[in-house]
Short mmCIF file of N, CA and C in Angstrom, two decimals:
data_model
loop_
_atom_site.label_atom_id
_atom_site.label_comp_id
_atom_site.label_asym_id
_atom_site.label_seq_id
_atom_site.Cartn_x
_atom_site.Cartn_y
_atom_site.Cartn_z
N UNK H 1039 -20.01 -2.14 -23.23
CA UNK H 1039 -19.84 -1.66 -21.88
C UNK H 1039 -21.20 -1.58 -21.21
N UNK H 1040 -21.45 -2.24 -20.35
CA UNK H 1040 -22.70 -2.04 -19.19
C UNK H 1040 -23.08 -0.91 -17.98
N UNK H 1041 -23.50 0.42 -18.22
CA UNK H 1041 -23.30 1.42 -17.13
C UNK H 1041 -24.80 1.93 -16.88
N UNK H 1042 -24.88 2.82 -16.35
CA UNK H 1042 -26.13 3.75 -15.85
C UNK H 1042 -26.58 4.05 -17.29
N UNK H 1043 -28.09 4.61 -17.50
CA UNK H 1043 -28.40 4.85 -18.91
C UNK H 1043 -28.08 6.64 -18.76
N UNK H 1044 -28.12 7.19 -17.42
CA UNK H 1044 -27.77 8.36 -17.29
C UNK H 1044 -26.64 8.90 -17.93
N UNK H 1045 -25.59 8.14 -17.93
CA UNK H 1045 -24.39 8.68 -19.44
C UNK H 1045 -24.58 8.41 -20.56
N UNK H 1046 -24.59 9.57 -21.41
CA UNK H 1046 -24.85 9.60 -22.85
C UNK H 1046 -24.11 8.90 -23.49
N UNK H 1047 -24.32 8.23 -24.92
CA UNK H 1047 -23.07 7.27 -25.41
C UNK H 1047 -22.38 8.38 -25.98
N UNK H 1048 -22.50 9.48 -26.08
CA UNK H 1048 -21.16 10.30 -26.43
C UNK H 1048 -20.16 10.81 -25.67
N UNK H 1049 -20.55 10.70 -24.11
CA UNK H 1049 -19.77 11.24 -23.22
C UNK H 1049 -19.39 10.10 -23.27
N UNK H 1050 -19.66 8.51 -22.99
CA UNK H 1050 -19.13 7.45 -23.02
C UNK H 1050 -18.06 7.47 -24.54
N UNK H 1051 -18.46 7.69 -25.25
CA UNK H 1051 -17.34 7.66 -26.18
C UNK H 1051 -16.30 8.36 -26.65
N UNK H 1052 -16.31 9.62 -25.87
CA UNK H 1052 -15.34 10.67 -25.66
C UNK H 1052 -14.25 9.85 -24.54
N UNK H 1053 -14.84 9.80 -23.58
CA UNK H 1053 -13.93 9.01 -22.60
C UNK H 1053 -13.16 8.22 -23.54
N UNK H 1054 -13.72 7.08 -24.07
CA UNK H 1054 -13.31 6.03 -24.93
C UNK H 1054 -12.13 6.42 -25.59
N UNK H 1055 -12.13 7.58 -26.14
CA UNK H 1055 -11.18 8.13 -27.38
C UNK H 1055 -9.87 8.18 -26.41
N UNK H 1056 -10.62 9.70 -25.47
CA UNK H 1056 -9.25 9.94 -24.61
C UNK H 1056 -8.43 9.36 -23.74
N UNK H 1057 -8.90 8.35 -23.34
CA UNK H 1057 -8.29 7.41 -22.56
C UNK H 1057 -7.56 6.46 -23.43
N UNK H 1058 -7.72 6.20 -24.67
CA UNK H 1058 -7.09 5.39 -25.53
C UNK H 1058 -6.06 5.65 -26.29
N UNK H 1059 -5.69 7.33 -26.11
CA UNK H 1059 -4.83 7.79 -27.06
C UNK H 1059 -4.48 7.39 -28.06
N UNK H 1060 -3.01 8.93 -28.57
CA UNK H 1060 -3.47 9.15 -30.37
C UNK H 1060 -3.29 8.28 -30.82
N UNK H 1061 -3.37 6.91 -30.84
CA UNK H 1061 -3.55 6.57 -31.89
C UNK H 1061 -4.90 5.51 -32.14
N UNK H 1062 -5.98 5.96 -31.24
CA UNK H 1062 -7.52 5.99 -31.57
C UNK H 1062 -7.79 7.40 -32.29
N UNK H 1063 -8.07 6.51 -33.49
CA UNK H 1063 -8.45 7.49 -34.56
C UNK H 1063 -10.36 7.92 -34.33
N UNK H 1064 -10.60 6.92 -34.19
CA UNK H 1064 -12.40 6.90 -34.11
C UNK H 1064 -12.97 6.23 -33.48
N UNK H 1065 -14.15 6.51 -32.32
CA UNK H 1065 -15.09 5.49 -31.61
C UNK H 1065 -16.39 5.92 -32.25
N UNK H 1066 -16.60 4.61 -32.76
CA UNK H 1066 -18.40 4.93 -32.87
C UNK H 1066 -19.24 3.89 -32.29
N UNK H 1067 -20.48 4.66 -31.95
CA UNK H 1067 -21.65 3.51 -31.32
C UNK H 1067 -21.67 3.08 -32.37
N UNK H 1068 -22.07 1.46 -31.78
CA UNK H 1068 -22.62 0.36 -32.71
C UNK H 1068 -24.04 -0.32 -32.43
N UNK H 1069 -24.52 -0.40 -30.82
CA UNK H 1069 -25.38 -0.97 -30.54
C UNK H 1069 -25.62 -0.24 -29.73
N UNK H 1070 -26.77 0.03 -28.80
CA UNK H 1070 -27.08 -0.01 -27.76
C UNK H 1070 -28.29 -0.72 -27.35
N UNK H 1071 -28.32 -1.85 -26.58
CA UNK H 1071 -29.00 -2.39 -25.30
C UNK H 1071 -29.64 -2.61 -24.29
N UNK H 1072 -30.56 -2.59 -23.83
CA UNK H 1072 -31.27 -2.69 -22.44
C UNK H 1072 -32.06 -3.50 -22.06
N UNK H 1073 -32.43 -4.48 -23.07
CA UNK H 1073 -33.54 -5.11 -22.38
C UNK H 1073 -33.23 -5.63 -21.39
N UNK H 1074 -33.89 -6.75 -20.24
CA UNK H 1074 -33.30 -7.54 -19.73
C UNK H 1074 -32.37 -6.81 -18.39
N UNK H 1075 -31.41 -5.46 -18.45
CA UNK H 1075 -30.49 -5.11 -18.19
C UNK H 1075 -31.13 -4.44 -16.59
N UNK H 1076 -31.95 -4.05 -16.54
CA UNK H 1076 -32.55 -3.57 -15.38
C UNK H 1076 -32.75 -1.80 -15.94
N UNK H 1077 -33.51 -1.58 -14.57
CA UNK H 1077 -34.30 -0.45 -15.42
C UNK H 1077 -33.53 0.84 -15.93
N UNK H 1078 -32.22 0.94 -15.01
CA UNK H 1078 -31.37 2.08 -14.97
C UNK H 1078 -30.04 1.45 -16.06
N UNK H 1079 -29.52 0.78 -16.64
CA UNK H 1079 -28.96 0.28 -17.31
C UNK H 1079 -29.00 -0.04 -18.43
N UNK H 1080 -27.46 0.03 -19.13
CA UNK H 1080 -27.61 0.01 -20.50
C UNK H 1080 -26.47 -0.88 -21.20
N UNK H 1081 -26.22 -1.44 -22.58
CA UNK H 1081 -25.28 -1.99 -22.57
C UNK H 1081 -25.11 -0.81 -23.74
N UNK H 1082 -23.52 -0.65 -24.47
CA UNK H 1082 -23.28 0.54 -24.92
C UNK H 1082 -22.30 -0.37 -25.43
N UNK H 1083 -22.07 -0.83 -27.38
CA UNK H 1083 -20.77 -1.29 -28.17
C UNK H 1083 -20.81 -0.21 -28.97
N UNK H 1084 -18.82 0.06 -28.92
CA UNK H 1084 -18.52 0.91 -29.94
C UNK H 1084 -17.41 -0.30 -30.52
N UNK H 1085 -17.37 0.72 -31.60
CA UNK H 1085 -16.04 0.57 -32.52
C UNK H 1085 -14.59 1.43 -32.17
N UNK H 1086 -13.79 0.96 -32.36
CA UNK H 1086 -12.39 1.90 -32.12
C UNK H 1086 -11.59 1.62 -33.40
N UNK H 1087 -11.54 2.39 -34.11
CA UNK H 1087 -10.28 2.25 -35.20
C UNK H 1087 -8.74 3.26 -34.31
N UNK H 1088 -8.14 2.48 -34.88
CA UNK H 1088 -6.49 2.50 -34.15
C UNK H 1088 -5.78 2.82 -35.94
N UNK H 1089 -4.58 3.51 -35.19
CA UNK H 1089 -3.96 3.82 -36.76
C UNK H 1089 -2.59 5.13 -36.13
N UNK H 1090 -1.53 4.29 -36.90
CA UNK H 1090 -0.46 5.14 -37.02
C UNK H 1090 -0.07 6.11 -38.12
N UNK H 1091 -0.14 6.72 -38.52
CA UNK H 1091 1.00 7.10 -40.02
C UNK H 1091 1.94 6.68 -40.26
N UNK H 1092 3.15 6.53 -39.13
CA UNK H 1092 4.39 6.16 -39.65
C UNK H 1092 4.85 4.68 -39.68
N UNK H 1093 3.84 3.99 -39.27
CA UNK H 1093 4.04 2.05 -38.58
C UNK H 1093 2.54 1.38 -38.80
N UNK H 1094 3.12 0.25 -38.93
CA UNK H 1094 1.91 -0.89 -38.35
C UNK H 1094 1.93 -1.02 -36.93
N UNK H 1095 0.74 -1.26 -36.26
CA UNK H 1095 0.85 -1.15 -35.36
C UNK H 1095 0.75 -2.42 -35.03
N UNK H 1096 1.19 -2.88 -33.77
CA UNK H 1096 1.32 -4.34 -33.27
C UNK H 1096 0.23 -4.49 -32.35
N UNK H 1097 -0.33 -6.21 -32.54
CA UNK H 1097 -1.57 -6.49 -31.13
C UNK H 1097 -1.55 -5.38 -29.98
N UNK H 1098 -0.48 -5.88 -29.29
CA UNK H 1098 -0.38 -5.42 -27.79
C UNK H 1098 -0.31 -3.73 -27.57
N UNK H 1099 0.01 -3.28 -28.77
CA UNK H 1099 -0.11 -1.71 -28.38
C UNK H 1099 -1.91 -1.51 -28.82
N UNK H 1100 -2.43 -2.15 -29.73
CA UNK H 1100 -3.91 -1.89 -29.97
C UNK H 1100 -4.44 -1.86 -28.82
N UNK H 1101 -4.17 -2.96 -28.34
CA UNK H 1101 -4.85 -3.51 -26.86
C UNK H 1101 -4.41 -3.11 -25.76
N UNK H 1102 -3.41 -2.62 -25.74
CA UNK H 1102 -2.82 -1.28 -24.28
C UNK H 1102 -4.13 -0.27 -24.67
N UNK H 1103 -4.06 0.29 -25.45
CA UNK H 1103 -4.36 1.57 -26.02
C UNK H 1103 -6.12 1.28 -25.89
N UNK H 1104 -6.77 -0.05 -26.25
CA UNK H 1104 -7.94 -0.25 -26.44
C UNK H 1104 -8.44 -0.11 -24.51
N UNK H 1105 -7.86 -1.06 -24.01
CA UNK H 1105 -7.70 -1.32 -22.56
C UNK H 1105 -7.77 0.21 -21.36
N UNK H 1106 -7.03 1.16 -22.18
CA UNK H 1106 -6.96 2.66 -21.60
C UNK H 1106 -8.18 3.35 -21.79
N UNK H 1107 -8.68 2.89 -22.70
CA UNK H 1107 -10.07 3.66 -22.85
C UNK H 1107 -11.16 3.05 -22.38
N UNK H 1108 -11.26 1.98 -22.11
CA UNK H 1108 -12.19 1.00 -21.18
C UNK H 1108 -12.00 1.63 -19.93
N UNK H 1109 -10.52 1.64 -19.73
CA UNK H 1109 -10.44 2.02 -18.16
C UNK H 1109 -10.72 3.60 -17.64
N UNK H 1110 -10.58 4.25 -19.11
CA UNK H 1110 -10.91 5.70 -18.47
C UNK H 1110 -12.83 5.41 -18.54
N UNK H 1111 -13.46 4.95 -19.32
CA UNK H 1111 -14.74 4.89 -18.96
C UNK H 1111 -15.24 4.29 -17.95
N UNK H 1112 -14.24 3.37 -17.15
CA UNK H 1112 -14.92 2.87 -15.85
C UNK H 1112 -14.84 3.73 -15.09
N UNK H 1113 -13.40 4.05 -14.86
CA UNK H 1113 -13.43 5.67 -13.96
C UNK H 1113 -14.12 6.52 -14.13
N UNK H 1114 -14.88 6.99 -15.02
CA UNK H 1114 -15.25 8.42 -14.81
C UNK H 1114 -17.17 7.89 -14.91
N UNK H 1115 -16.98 7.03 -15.27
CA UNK H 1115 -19.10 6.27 -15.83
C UNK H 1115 -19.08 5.40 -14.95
N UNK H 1116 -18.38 4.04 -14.18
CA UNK H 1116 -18.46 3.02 -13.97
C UNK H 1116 -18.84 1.96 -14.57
N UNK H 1117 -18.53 2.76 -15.91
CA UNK H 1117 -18.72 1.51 -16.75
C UNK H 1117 -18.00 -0.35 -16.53
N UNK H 1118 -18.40 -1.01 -16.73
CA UNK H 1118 -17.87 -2.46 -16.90
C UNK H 1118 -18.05 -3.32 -18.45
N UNK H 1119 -16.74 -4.23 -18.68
CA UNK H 1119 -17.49 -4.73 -19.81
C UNK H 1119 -18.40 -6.01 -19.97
N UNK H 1120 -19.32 -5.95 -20.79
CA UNK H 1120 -20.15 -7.08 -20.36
C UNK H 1120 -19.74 -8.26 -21.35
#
């Protein structure tokens, strides 16, 4: 995700979680980025583990669910993905 360096990657990854619901089990940073990016900017990769108890879960609900948490971090950071 590409945003202001002013959001922390934990507030960025809180968003991440909650917007992705339960069944994002975990976001963790993986990278973070800036060169190149300009001076106020950052690029920010997490991880998302997804997980049911009672099912496998199928592509398209990962990716609803992955997609919700992208979108709650654009809303609230302006985040984008790069």
């Amino acid at each position: 995700l590409l945003l202001d360096t002013a959001h922390p990657a934990g507030a960025v990854a809180e968003a991440l979680r909650e917007g992705a619901g339960p069944l994002c089990r975990e976001v963790t940073l993986v990278d973070r980025y800036a060169q190149g990016l300009g001076e106020s900017k950052h690029a920010l990769t997490f991880s998302m583990v997804f997980r049911a108890d009672d099912r496998t879960l199928l592509d398209g609900e990962v990716d609803a669910a992955a997609g919700a948490g992208v979108e709650a971090a654009a809303q609230r950071f302006g985040a984008t993905r790069r």
